[in-house]
PDB file of C-alpha atoms in Angstrom:
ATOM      1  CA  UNK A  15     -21.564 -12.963 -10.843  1.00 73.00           C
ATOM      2  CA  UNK A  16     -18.645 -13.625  -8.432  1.00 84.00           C
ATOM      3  CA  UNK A  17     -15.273 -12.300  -9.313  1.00 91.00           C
ATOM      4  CA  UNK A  18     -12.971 -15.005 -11.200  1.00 92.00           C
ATOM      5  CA  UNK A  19      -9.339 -14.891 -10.286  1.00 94.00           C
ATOM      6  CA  UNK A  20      -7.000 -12.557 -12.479  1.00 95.00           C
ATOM      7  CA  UNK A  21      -4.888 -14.857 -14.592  1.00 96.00           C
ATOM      8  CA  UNK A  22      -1.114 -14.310 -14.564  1.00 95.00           C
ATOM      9  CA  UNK A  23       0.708 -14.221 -17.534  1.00 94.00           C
ATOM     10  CA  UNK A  24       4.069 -16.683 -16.891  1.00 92.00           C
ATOM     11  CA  UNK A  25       5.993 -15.555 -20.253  1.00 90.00           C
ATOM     12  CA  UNK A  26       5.502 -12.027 -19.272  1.00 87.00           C
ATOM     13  CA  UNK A  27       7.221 -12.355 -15.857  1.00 86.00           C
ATOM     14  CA  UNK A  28      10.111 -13.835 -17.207  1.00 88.00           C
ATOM     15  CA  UNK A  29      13.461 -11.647 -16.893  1.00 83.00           C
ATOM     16  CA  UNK A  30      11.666  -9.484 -13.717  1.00 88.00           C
ATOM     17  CA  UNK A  31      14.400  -8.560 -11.592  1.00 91.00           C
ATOM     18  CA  UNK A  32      14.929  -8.803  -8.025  1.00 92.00           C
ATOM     19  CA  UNK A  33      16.340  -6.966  -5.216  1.00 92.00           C
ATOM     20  CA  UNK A  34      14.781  -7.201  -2.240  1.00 90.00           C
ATOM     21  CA  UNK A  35      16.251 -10.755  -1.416  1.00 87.00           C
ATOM     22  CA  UNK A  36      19.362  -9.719  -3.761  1.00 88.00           C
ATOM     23  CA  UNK A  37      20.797  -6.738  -2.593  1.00 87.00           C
ATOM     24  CA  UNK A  38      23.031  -5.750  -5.636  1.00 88.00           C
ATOM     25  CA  UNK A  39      20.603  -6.984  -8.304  1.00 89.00           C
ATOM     26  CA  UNK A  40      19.821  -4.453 -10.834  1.00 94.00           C
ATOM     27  CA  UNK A  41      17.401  -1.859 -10.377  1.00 96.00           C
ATOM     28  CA  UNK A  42      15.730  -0.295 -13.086  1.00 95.00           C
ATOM     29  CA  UNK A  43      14.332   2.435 -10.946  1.00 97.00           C
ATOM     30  CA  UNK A  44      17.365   3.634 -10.495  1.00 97.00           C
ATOM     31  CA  UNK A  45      18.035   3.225 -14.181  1.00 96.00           C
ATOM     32  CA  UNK A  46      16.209   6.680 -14.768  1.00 96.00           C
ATOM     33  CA  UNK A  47      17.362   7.257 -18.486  1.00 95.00           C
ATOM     34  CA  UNK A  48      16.271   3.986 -19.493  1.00 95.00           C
ATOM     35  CA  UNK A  49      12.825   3.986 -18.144  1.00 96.00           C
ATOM     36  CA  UNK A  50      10.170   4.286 -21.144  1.00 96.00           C
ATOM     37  CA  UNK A  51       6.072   4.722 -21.091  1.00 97.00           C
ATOM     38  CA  UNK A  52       6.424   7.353 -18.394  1.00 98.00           C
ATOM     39  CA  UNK A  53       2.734   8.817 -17.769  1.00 98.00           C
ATOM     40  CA  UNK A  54       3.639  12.010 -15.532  1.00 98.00           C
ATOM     41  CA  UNK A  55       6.822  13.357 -13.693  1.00 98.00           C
ATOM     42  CA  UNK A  56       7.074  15.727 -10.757  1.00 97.00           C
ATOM     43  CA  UNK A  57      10.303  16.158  -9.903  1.00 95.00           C
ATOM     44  CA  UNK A  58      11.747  12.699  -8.592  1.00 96.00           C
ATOM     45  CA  UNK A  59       8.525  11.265  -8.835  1.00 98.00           C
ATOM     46  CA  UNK A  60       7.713   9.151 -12.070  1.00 98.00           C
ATOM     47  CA  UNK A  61       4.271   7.739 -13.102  1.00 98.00           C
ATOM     48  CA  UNK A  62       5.050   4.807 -15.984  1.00 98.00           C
ATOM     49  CA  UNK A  63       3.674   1.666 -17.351  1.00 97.00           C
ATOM     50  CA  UNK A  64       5.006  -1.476 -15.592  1.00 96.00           C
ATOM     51  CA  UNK A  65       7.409  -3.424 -18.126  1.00 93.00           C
ATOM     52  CA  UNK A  66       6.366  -6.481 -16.822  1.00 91.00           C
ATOM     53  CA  UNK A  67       2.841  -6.324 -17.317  1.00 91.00           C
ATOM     54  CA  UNK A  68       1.723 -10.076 -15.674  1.00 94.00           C
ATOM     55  CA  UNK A  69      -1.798  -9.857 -14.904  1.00 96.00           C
ATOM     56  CA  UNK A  70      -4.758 -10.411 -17.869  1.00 96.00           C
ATOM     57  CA  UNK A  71      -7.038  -7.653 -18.712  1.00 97.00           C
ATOM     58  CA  UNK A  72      -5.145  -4.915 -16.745  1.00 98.00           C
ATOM     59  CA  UNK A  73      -3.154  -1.821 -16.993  1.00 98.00           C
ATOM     60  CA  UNK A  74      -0.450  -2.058 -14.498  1.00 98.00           C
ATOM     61  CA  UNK A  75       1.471   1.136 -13.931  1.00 98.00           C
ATOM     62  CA  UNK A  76       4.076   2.129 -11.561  1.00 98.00           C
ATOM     63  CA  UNK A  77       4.773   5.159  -9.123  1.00 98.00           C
ATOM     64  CA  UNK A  78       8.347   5.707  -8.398  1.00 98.00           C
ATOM     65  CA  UNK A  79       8.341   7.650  -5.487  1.00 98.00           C
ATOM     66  CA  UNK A  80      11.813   9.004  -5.381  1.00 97.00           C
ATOM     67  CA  UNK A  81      15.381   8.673  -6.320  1.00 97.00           C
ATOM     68  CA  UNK A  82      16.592   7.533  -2.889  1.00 97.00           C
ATOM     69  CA  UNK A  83      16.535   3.854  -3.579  1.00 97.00           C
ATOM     70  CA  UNK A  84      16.677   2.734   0.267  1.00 96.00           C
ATOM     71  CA  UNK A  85      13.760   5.637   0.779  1.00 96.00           C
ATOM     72  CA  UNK A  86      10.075   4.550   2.339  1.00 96.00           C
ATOM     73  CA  UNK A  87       7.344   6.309   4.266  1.00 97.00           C
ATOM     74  CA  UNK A  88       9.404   6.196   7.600  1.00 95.00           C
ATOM     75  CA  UNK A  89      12.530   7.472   6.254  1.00 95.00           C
ATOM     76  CA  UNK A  90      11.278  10.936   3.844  1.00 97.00           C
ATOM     77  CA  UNK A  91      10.846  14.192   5.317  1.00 96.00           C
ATOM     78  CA  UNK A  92       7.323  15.008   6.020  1.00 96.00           C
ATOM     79  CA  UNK A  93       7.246  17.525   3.241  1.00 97.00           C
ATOM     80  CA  UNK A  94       8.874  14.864   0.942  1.00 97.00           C
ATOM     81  CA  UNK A  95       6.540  12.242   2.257  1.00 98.00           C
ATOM     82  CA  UNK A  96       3.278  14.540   1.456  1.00 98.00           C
ATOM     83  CA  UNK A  97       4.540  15.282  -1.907  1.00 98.00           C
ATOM     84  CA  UNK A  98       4.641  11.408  -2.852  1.00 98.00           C
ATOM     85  CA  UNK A  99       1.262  10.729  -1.487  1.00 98.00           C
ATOM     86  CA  UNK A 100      -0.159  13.758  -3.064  1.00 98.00           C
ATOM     87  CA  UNK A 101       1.390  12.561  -6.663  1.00 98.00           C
ATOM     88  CA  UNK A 102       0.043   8.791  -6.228  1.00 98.00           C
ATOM     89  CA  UNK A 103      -3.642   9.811  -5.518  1.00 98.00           C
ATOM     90  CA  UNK A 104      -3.218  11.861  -8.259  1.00 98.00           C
ATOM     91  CA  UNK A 105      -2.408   9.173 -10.751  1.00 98.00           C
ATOM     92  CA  UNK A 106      -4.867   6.902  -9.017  1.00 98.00           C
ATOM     93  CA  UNK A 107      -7.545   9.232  -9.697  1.00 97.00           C
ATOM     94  CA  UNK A 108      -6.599   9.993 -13.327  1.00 98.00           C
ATOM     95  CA  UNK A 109      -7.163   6.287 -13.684  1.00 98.00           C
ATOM     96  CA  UNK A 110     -10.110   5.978 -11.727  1.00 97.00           C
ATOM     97  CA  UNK A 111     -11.856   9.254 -13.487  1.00 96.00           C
ATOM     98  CA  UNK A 112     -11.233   7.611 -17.255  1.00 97.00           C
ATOM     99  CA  UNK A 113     -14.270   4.978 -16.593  1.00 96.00           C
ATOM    100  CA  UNK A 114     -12.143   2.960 -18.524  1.00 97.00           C
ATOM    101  CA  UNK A 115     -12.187   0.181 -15.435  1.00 98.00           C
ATOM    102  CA  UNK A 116     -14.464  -1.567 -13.610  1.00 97.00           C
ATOM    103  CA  UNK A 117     -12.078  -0.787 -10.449  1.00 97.00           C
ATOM    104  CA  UNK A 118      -8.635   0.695 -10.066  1.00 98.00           C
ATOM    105  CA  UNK A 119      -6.742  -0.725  -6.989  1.00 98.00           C
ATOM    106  CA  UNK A 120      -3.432   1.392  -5.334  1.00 98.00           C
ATOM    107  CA  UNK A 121      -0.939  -0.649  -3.161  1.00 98.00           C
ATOM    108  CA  UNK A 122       2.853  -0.479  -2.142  1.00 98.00           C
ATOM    109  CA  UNK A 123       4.827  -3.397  -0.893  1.00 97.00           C
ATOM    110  CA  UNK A 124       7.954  -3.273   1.159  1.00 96.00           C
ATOM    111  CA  UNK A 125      10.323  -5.737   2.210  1.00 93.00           C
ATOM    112  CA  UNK A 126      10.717  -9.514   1.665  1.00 93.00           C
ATOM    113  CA  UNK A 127       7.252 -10.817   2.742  1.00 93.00           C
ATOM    114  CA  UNK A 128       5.023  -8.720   1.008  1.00 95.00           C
ATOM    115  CA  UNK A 129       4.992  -9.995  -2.067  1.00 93.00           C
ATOM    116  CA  UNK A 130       7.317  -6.816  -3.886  1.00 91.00           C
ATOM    117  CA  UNK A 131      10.328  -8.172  -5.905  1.00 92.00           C
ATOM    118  CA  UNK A 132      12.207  -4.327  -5.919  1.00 94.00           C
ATOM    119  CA  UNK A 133      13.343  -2.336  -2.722  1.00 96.00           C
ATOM    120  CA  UNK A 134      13.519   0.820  -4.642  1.00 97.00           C
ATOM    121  CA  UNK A 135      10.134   2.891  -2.814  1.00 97.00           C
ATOM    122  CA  UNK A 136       7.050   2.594  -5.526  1.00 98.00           C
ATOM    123  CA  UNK A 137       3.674   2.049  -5.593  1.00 98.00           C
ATOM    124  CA  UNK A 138       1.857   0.017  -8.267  1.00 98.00           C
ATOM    125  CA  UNK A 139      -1.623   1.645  -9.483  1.00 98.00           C
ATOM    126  CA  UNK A 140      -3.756  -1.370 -11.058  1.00 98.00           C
ATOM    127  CA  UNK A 141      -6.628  -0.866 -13.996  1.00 98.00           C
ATOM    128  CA  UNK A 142      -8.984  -3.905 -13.372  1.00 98.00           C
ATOM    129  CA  UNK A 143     -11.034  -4.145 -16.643  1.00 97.00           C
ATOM    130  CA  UNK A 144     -13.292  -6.812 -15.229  1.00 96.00           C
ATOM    131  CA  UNK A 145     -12.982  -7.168 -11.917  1.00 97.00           C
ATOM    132  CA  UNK A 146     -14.820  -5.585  -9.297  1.00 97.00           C
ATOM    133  CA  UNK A 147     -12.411  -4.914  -5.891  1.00 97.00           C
ATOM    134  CA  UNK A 148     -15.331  -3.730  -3.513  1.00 96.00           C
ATOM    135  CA  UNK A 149     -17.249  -7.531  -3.934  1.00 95.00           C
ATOM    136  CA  UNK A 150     -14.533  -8.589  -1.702  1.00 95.00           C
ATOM    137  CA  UNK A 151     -14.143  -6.051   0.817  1.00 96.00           C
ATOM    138  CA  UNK A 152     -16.802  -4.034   2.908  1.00 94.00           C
ATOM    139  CA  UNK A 153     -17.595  -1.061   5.064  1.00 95.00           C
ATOM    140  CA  UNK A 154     -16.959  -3.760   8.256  1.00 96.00           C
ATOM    141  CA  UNK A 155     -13.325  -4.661   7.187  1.00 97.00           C
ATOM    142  CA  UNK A 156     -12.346  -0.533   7.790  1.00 97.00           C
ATOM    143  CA  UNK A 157     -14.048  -0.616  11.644  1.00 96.00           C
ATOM    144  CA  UNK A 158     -12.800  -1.748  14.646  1.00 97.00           C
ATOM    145  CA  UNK A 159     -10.578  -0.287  17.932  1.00 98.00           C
ATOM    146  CA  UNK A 160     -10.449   3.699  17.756  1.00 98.00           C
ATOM    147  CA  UNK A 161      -7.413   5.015  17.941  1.00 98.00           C
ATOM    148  CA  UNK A 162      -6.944   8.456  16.953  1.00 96.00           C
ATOM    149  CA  UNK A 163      -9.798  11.258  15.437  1.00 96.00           C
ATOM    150  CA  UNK A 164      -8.734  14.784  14.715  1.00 91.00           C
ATOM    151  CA  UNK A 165     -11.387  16.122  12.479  1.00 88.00           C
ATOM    152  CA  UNK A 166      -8.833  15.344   9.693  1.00 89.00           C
ATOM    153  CA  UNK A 167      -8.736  12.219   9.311  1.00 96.00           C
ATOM    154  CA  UNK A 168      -9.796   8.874  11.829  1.00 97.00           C
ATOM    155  CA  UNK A 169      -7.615   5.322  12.612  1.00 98.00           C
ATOM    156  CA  UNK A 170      -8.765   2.427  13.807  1.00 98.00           C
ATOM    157  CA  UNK A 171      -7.770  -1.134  14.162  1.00 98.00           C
ATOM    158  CA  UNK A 172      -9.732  -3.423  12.303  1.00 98.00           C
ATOM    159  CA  UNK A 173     -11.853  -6.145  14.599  1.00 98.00           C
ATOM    160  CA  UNK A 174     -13.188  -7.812  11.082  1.00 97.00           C
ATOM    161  CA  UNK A 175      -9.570  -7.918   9.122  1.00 97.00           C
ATOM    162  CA  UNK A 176      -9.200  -9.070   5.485  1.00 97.00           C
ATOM    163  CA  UNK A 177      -6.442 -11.545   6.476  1.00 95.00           C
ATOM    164  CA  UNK A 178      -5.105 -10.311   9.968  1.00 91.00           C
ATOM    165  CA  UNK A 179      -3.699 -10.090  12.551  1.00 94.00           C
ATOM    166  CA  UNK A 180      -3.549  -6.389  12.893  1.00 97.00           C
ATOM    167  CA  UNK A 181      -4.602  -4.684  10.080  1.00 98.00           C
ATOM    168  CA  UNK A 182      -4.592  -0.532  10.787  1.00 98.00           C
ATOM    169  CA  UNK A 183      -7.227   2.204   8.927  1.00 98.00           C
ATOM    170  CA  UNK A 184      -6.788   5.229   8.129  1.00 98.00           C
ATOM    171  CA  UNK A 185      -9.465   7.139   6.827  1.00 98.00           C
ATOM    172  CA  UNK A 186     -10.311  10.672   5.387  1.00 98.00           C
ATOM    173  CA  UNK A 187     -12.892  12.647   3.778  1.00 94.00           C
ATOM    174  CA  UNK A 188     -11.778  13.824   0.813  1.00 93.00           C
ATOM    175  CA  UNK A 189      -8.534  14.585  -0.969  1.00 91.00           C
ATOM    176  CA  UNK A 190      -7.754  17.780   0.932  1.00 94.00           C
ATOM    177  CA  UNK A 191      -6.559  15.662   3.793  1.00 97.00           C
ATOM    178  CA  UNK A 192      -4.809  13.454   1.576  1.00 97.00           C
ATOM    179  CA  UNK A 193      -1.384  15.363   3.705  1.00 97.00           C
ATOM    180  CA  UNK A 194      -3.346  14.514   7.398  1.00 97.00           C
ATOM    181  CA  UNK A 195      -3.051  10.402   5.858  1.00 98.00           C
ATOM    182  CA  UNK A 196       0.229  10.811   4.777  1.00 98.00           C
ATOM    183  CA  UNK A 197       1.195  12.099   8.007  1.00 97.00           C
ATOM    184  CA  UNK A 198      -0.272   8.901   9.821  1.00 97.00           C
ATOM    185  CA  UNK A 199       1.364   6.313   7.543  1.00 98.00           C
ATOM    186  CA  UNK A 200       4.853   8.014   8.216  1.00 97.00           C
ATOM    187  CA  UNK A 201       4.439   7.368  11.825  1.00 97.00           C
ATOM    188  CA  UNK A 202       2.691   4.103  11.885  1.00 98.00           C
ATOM    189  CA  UNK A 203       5.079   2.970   9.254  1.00 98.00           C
ATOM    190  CA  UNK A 204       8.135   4.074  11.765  1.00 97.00           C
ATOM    191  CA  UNK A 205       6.832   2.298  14.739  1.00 97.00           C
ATOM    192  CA  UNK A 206       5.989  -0.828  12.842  1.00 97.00           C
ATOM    193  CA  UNK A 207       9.421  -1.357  11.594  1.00 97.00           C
ATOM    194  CA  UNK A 208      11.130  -0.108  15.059  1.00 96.00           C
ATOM    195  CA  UNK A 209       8.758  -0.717  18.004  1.00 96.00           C
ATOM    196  CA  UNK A 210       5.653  -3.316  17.096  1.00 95.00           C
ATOM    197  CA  UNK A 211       7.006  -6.777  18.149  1.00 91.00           C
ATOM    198  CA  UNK A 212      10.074  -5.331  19.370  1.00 91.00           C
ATOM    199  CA  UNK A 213      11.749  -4.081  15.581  1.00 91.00           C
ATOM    200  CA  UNK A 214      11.446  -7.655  14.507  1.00 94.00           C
ATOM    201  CA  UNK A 215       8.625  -6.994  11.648  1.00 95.00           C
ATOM    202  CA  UNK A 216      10.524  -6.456   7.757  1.00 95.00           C
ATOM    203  CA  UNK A 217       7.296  -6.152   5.874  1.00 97.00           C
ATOM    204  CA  UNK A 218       4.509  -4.478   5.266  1.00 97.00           C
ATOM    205  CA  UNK A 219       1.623  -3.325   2.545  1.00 98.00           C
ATOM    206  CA  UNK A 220      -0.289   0.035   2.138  1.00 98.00           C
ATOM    207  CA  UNK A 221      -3.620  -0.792   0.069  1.00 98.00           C
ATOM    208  CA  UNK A 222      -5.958   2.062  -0.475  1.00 98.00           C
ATOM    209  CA  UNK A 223      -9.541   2.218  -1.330  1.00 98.00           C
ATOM    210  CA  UNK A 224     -12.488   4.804  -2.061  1.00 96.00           C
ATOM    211  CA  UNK A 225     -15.618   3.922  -0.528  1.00 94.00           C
ATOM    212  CA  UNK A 226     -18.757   5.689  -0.117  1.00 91.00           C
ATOM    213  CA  UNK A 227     -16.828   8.860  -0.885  1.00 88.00           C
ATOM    214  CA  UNK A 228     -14.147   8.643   1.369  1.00 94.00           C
ATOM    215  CA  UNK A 229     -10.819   7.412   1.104  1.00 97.00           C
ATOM    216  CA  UNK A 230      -8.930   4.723   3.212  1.00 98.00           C
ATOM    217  CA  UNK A 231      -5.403   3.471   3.469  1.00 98.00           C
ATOM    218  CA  UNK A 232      -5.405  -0.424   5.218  1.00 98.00           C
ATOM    219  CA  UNK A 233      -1.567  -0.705   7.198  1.00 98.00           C
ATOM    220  CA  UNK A 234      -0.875  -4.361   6.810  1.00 98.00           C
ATOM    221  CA  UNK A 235       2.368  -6.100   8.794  1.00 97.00           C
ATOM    222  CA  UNK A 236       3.341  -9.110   6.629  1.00 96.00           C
ATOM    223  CA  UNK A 237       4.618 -12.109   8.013  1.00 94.00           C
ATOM    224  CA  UNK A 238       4.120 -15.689   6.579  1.00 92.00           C
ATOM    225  CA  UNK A 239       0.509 -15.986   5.989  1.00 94.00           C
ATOM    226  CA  UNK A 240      -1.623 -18.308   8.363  1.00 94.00           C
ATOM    227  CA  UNK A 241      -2.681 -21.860   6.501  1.00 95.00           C
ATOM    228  CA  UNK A 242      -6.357 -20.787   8.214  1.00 95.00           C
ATOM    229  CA  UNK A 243      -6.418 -18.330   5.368  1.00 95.00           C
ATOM    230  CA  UNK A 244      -4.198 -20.298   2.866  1.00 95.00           C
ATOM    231  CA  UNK A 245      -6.578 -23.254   3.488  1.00 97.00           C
ATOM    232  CA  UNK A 246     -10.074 -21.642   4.241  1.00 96.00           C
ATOM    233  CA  UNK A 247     -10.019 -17.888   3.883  1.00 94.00           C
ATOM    234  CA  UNK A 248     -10.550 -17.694   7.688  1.00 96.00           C
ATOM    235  CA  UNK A 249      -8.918 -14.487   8.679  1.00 96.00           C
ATOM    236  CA  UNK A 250      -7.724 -14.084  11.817  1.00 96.00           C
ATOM    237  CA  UNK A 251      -7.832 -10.706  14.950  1.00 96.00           C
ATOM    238  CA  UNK A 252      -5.993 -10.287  17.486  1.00 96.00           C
ATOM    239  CA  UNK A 253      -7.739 -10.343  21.051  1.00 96.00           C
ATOM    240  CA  UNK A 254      -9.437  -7.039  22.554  1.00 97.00           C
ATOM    241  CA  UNK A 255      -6.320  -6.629  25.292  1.00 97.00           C
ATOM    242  CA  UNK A 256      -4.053  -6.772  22.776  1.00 97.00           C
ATOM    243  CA  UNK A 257      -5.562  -4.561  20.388  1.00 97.00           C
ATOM    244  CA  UNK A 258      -6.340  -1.572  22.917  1.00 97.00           C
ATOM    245  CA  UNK A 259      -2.206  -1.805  23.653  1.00 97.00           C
ATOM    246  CA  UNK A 260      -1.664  -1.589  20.261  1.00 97.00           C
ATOM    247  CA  UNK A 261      -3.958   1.404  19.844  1.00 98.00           C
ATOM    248  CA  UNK A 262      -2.473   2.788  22.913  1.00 97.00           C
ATOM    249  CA  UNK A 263       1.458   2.273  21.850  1.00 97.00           C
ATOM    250  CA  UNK A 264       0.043   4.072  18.127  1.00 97.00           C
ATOM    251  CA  UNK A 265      -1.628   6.831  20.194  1.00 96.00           C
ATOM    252  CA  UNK A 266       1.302   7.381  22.551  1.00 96.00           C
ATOM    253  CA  UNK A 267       4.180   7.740  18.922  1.00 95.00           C
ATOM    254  CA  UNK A 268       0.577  10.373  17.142  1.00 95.00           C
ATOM    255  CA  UNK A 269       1.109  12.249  20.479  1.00 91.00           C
ATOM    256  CA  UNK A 270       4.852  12.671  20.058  1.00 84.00           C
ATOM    257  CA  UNK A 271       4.993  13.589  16.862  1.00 73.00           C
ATOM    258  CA  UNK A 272       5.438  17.258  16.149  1.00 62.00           C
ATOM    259  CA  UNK A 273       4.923  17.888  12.366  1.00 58.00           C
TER     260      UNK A 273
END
């Protein structure tokens, strides 16, 4: 049976703050003594149930990933940056090891567009009870331009996107390269925000996946999203010239980065 959409809970969602658009709105990751339902701590890092729990048949949790409120994946140290990556697959795979899900999704949003309401640096780490993730996505969507392949861990640029335009993969084998993929998102990441379309791009999301045994984290730049998907789930790809420069500026900022 197809997937039916997840039904969002209005009532619950009511109160949610907001400061991505809102600047000095309240943040409750910052709030650290108030926080309750906390799953796991290491150091700055929190694992907790979200508060505002919006989505039917789930268990929505949160990873704070540090105290720095204005922190991210371009802006940590690369120790720091490691650390958070190796405490979120952690929690992801508690959840995923319980078999108490039919799938458990991983994601972070950042900045206005992609669909976050909090700057404070977090990922959320979903429970599906009924839903199956992998009917929607395949092998094909993780395949495309090669960028970059050091034994560690392989990007590409995908030439059969989800939604498009340029969607980046990362993948590795197992979780003992979980550091080599953290690694890659803190550079990508960086020239996303500062290079790719000249430093004009605000958004982004990080979705992650386990297929077939390995692990893969899906870049996405977020803009306003085309009506050919709105309307018709027609995705969209950038054309070959323009994906081999983008592979080539992403190859040039892997070669200059001394870790």
């Amino acid at each position: 049976m197809p997937n039916q959409p997840l039904k969002f809970n209005y009532q619950a969602a009511q109160g949610k703050p907001e400061n991505i658009r809102h600047p000095n709105g309240y943040c409750p990751f910052c709030d650290v003594e108030h926080l309750t339902h906390i799953l796991a701590r290491d150091h700055d890092r929190i694992w907790l149930m979200n508060k505002f729990r919006t989505l039917e048949e789930t268990t929505q949790t949160v990873v704070i990933e540090s105290s720095n409120h204005n922190g991210g994946p371009s802006i940590y140290p690369v120790y720091t940056n490691r650390k958070v990556f190796e405490f979120a697959f952690k929690c992801w795979h508690e959840m995923i090891v319980s078999n108490k899900y039919t799938s458990v999704i991983m994601y972070k949003n950042f900045g206005p567009l992609s669909g976050g309401s909090l700057r404070h640096p977090h990922f959320q780490i979903v429970g599906l009870d009924n839903y199956d993730v992998y009917q929607n996505v395949s092998i094909k969507n993780f395949t495309g331009v090669p960028v970059s392949d050091d034994g560690q861990r392989s990007i590409t640029l995908s030439t059969d996107p989800i939604i498009g335009f340029v969607e980046i993969n990362i993948a590795i084998n197992g979780a003992t390269q979980i550091d080599a993929l953290a690694d890659a998102v803190h550079v990508i990441v960086k020239y996303l925000l500062h290079d790719y379309m000249g430093g004009r791009l605000s958004s982004y999301n990080l979705f992650f996946y386990e297929i077939d045994g390995q692990f893969y984290c899906k870049i996405v730049p977020r803009f306003a999203t085309s009506p050919y998907f709105v309307g018709y789930k027609i995705s969209q790809v950038q054309d070959m010239p323009r994906l081999k420069e983008i592979a080539e500026e992403i190859q040039e900022k892997l070669s200059k980065t001394t870790i």
